mmCIF file of C-alpha atoms in Angstrom:
data_model
loop_
_atom_site.group_PDB
_atom_site.id
_atom_site.type_symbol
_atom_site.label_atom_id
_atom_site.label_comp_id
_atom_site.label_asym_id
_atom_site.label_seq_id
_atom_site.Cartn_x
_atom_site.Cartn_y
_atom_site.Cartn_z
ATOM 1 C CA PRO A 1 0.220 -6.243 -11.727
ATOM 2 C CA ARG A 2 1.349 -6.783 -8.136
ATOM 3 C CA TRP A 3 -2.067 -6.235 -6.543
ATOM 4 C CA GLN A 4 -5.210 -7.325 -8.357
ATOM 5 C CA ALA A 5 -8.836 -7.314 -7.237
ATOM 6 C CA VAL A 6 -8.993 -11.069 -7.811
ATOM 7 C CA ALA A 7 -5.674 -12.864 -7.399
ATOM 8 C CA PRO A 8 -4.895 -15.014 -10.441
ATOM 9 C CA PRO A 9 -3.604 -18.576 -9.979
ATOM 10 C CA GLN A 10 0.120 -18.740 -9.221
ATOM 11 C CA PRO A 11 2.259 -19.936 -12.139
ATOM 12 C CA GLU A 12 4.187 -23.184 -11.770
ATOM 13 C CA THR A 13 7.512 -23.001 -9.918
ATOM 14 C CA SER A 14 9.254 -23.692 -13.246
ATOM 15 C CA ALA A 15 7.726 -20.554 -14.842
ATOM 16 C CA ASN A 16 9.549 -17.214 -14.963
ATOM 17 C CA TRP A 17 7.290 -14.255 -14.228
ATOM 18 C CA CYS A 18 7.198 -10.815 -12.637
ATOM 19 C CA ALA A 19 4.812 -8.943 -10.338
ATOM 20 C CA ILE A 20 5.199 -5.156 -10.428
ATOM 21 C CA GLY A 21 3.443 -2.313 -8.644
ATOM 22 C CA VAL A 22 3.807 1.206 -7.271
ATOM 23 C CA ILE A 23 4.777 1.199 -3.611
ATOM 24 C CA SER A 24 5.228 4.958 -2.992
ATOM 25 C CA TYR A 25 4.787 8.461 -4.385
ATOM 26 C CA GLU A 26 7.086 11.096 -2.877
ATOM 27 C CA PRO A 27 6.210 14.712 -3.777
ATOM 28 C CA ASP A 28 8.731 17.532 -3.925
ATOM 29 C CA ALA A 29 8.534 20.152 -1.181
ATOM 30 C CA ASN A 30 6.328 22.711 -2.922
ATOM 31 C CA ALA A 31 4.235 23.019 -6.040
ATOM 32 C CA ALA A 32 4.715 25.895 -8.472
ATOM 33 C CA PHE A 33 1.485 27.787 -9.217
ATOM 34 C CA LEU A 34 1.137 29.140 -12.730
ATOM 35 C CA ARG A 35 -1.626 31.535 -13.814
ATOM 36 C CA SER A 36 -2.853 31.095 -17.393
ATOM 37 C CA THR A 37 -2.136 34.004 -19.744
ATOM 38 C CA ASP A 38 -5.864 34.616 -20.263
ATOM 39 C CA GLY A 39 -6.528 34.664 -16.482
ATOM 40 C CA GLN A 40 -9.042 31.823 -16.696
ATOM 41 C CA SER A 41 -7.217 29.160 -14.681
ATOM 42 C CA LEU A 42 -4.485 28.305 -12.184
ATOM 43 C CA THR A 43 -2.183 25.309 -12.632
ATOM 44 C CA ALA A 44 -0.260 23.612 -9.834
ATOM 45 C CA GLN A 45 2.905 21.975 -11.140
ATOM 46 C CA ARG A 46 4.623 19.421 -8.916
ATOM 47 C CA HIS A 47 7.343 16.821 -9.383
ATOM 48 C CA GLU A 48 7.127 13.485 -7.649
ATOM 49 C CA ARG A 49 9.306 10.438 -7.296
ATOM 50 C CA ILE A 50 7.574 7.120 -7.877
ATOM 51 C CA GLU A 51 8.981 3.897 -6.444
ATOM 52 C CA LEU A 52 7.996 0.644 -8.119
ATOM 53 C CA LEU A 53 8.814 -2.795 -6.803
ATOM 54 C CA ALA A 54 9.380 -5.528 -9.383
ATOM 55 C CA SER A 55 9.476 -9.061 -7.967
ATOM 56 C CA PHE A 56 10.793 -11.759 -10.298
ATOM 57 C CA TYR A 57 9.943 -15.426 -9.761
ATOM 58 C CA GLY A 58 11.188 -18.639 -11.336
ATOM 59 C CA PRO A 59 14.468 -20.356 -12.154
ATOM 60 C CA ALA A 60 15.797 -17.321 -14.085
ATOM 61 C CA ALA A 61 14.411 -14.694 -11.674
ATOM 62 C CA SER A 62 17.802 -13.164 -10.878
ATOM 63 C CA GLY A 63 18.705 -12.855 -14.551
ATOM 64 C CA TYR A 64 15.422 -11.101 -15.355
ATOM 65 C CA ALA A 65 15.903 -8.650 -12.470
ATOM 66 C CA HIS A 66 19.344 -7.770 -13.870
ATOM 67 C CA LEU A 67 17.874 -7.515 -17.378
ATOM 68 C CA LEU A 68 15.260 -5.011 -16.160
ATOM 69 C CA ARG A 69 17.925 -2.938 -14.378
ATOM 70 C CA ASP A 70 20.133 -2.777 -17.466
ATOM 71 C CA GLY A 71 17.250 -2.417 -19.930
ATOM 72 C CA LEU A 72 15.926 0.678 -18.150
ATOM 73 C CA ALA A 73 19.303 2.359 -18.737
ATOM 74 C CA VAL A 74 19.084 1.911 -22.538
ATOM 75 C CA PRO A 75 18.502 5.372 -24.108
ATOM 76 C CA GLN A 76 15.756 4.084 -26.432
ATOM 77 C CA ASN A 77 13.793 2.765 -23.442
ATOM 78 C CA ARG A 78 14.338 5.989 -21.459
ATOM 79 C CA ASP A 79 13.067 7.932 -24.499
ATOM 80 C CA ALA A 80 9.829 5.906 -24.454
ATOM 81 C CA LEU A 81 9.335 6.755 -20.769
ATOM 82 C CA ARG A 82 10.211 10.421 -21.349
ATOM 83 C CA SER A 83 7.675 10.705 -24.187
ATOM 84 C CA ASN A 84 5.048 9.764 -21.577
ATOM 85 C CA GLY A 85 6.228 12.355 -19.043
ATOM 86 C CA VAL A 86 8.273 9.930 -16.925
ATOM 87 C CA ALA A 87 12.025 9.954 -16.285
ATOM 88 C CA PHE A 88 14.044 6.926 -15.166
ATOM 89 C CA VAL A 89 16.112 7.812 -12.085
ATOM 90 C CA GLY A 90 17.667 4.475 -11.211
ATOM 91 C CA THR A 91 17.282 1.180 -9.420
ATOM 92 C CA ASP A 92 18.238 0.063 -5.959
ATOM 93 C CA THR A 93 19.857 -3.185 -4.805
ATOM 94 C CA ILE A 94 18.503 -6.440 -6.213
ATOM 95 C CA ARG A 95 17.590 -8.562 -3.197
ATOM 96 C CA ALA A 96 16.918 -12.277 -2.902
ATOM 97 C CA ALA A 97 13.578 -12.700 -1.113
ATOM 98 C CA PRO A 98 12.414 -16.325 -1.456
ATOM 99 C CA ASP A 99 8.733 -17.092 -0.769
ATOM 100 C CA LEU A 100 7.503 -20.140 1.141
ATOM 101 C CA LEU A 101 4.356 -21.386 -0.604
ATOM 102 C CA ASN A 102 2.754 -24.766 0.182
ATOM 103 C CA GLN A 103 5.876 -25.907 2.041
ATOM 104 C CA THR A 104 8.017 -25.143 -1.046
ATOM 105 C CA TRP A 105 10.512 -22.326 -1.420
ATOM 106 C CA ARG A 106 10.018 -20.250 -4.579
ATOM 107 C CA ARG A 107 12.904 -18.213 -5.974
ATOM 108 C CA ARG A 108 12.160 -14.496 -5.855
ATOM 109 C CA PHE A 109 14.315 -11.443 -6.518
ATOM 110 C CA ASP A 110 13.061 -7.919 -5.776
ATOM 111 C CA ILE A 111 14.311 -4.772 -7.455
ATOM 112 C CA PRO A 112 13.067 -1.263 -6.583
ATOM 113 C CA VAL A 113 12.805 1.092 -9.585
ATOM 114 C CA LEU A 114 12.784 4.882 -9.130
ATOM 115 C CA LEU A 115 11.031 7.188 -11.607
ATOM 116 C CA ASN A 116 10.239 10.925 -11.683
ATOM 117 C CA ARG A 117 7.233 12.595 -13.234
ATOM 118 C CA GLN A 118 5.715 16.042 -13.435
ATOM 119 C CA VAL A 119 2.090 16.359 -12.370
ATOM 120 C CA ASP A 120 0.013 19.336 -13.536
ATOM 121 C CA ARG A 121 -3.406 20.040 -12.014
ATOM 122 C CA THR A 122 -5.482 22.907 -13.397
ATOM 123 C CA TRP A 123 -8.418 24.621 -11.717
ATOM 124 C CA PRO A 124 -10.794 27.164 -13.322
ATOM 125 C CA ILE A 125 -9.931 29.966 -10.891
ATOM 126 C CA LEU A 126 -10.573 33.367 -12.474
ATOM 127 C CA ASN A 127 -8.487 36.501 -11.937
ATOM 128 C CA ILE A 128 -10.001 39.284 -9.813
ATOM 129 C CA LEU A 129 -10.771 42.055 -12.303
ATOM 130 C CA SER A 130 -12.125 44.696 -9.912
ATOM 131 C CA ALA A 131 -13.111 45.152 -6.304
ATOM 132 C CA GLY A 132 -15.502 47.527 -4.556
ATOM 133 C CA GLY A 133 -16.569 48.126 -0.991
ATOM 134 C CA THR A 134 -16.417 50.438 1.990
ATOM 135 C CA LEU A 135 -13.334 51.001 4.127
ATOM 136 C CA VAL A 136 -13.884 51.936 7.724
ATOM 137 C CA ALA A 137 -10.745 53.645 8.957
ATOM 138 C CA GLY A 138 -10.046 57.237 10.011
ATOM 139 C CA ARG A 139 -13.026 58.558 8.049
ATOM 140 C CA PRO A 140 -16.292 56.624 8.226
ATOM 141 C CA ASN A 141 -18.031 55.559 5.025
ATOM 142 C CA SER A 142 -15.024 56.074 2.711
ATOM 143 C CA SER A 143 -15.935 54.254 -0.503
ATOM 144 C CA PHE A 144 -13.654 52.925 -3.197
ATOM 145 C CA ASN A 145 -13.942 51.251 -6.548
ATOM 146 C CA GLN A 146 -10.540 50.070 -7.757
ATOM 147 C CA PRO A 147 -9.947 48.179 -11.006
ATOM 148 C CA TRP A 148 -7.456 45.362 -10.546
ATOM 149 C CA THR A 149 -4.475 45.303 -12.900
ATOM 150 C CA ALA A 150 -2.161 42.348 -13.396
ATOM 151 C CA GLY A 151 1.154 42.792 -11.620
ATOM 152 C CA GLU A 152 -0.133 45.017 -8.785
#
């Protein structure tokens, strides 16, 4: 993981490794609201784009960044993501971004990865079945009791 509560010791400069983490969630413009067929709940359905940043370190860092890019395009790997509700959108430019650590430059290559997912949130919001009250309009104290029917 890119960000950890307690930072682990850095691997040797000769080790190949990767740090990966979510850097943004971008929601679509509007959620769709779906009422359950039994009227017992309301579900908000939204799609969002997730941007990950994978940073590869070590002597073969560039090769591993390219391997990730190409491996995410393999249908079998996309199927594994899809079975978990995530779709691979693509990657952006692989960029060299060396780190200076203890007066030594460490090879680093960053690659942004874009994914899409659908998020469903359900609330127990019941349908209104009937309403009653008093309307004050042209005639005072006009009462009503109107059953509520779906679709009205």
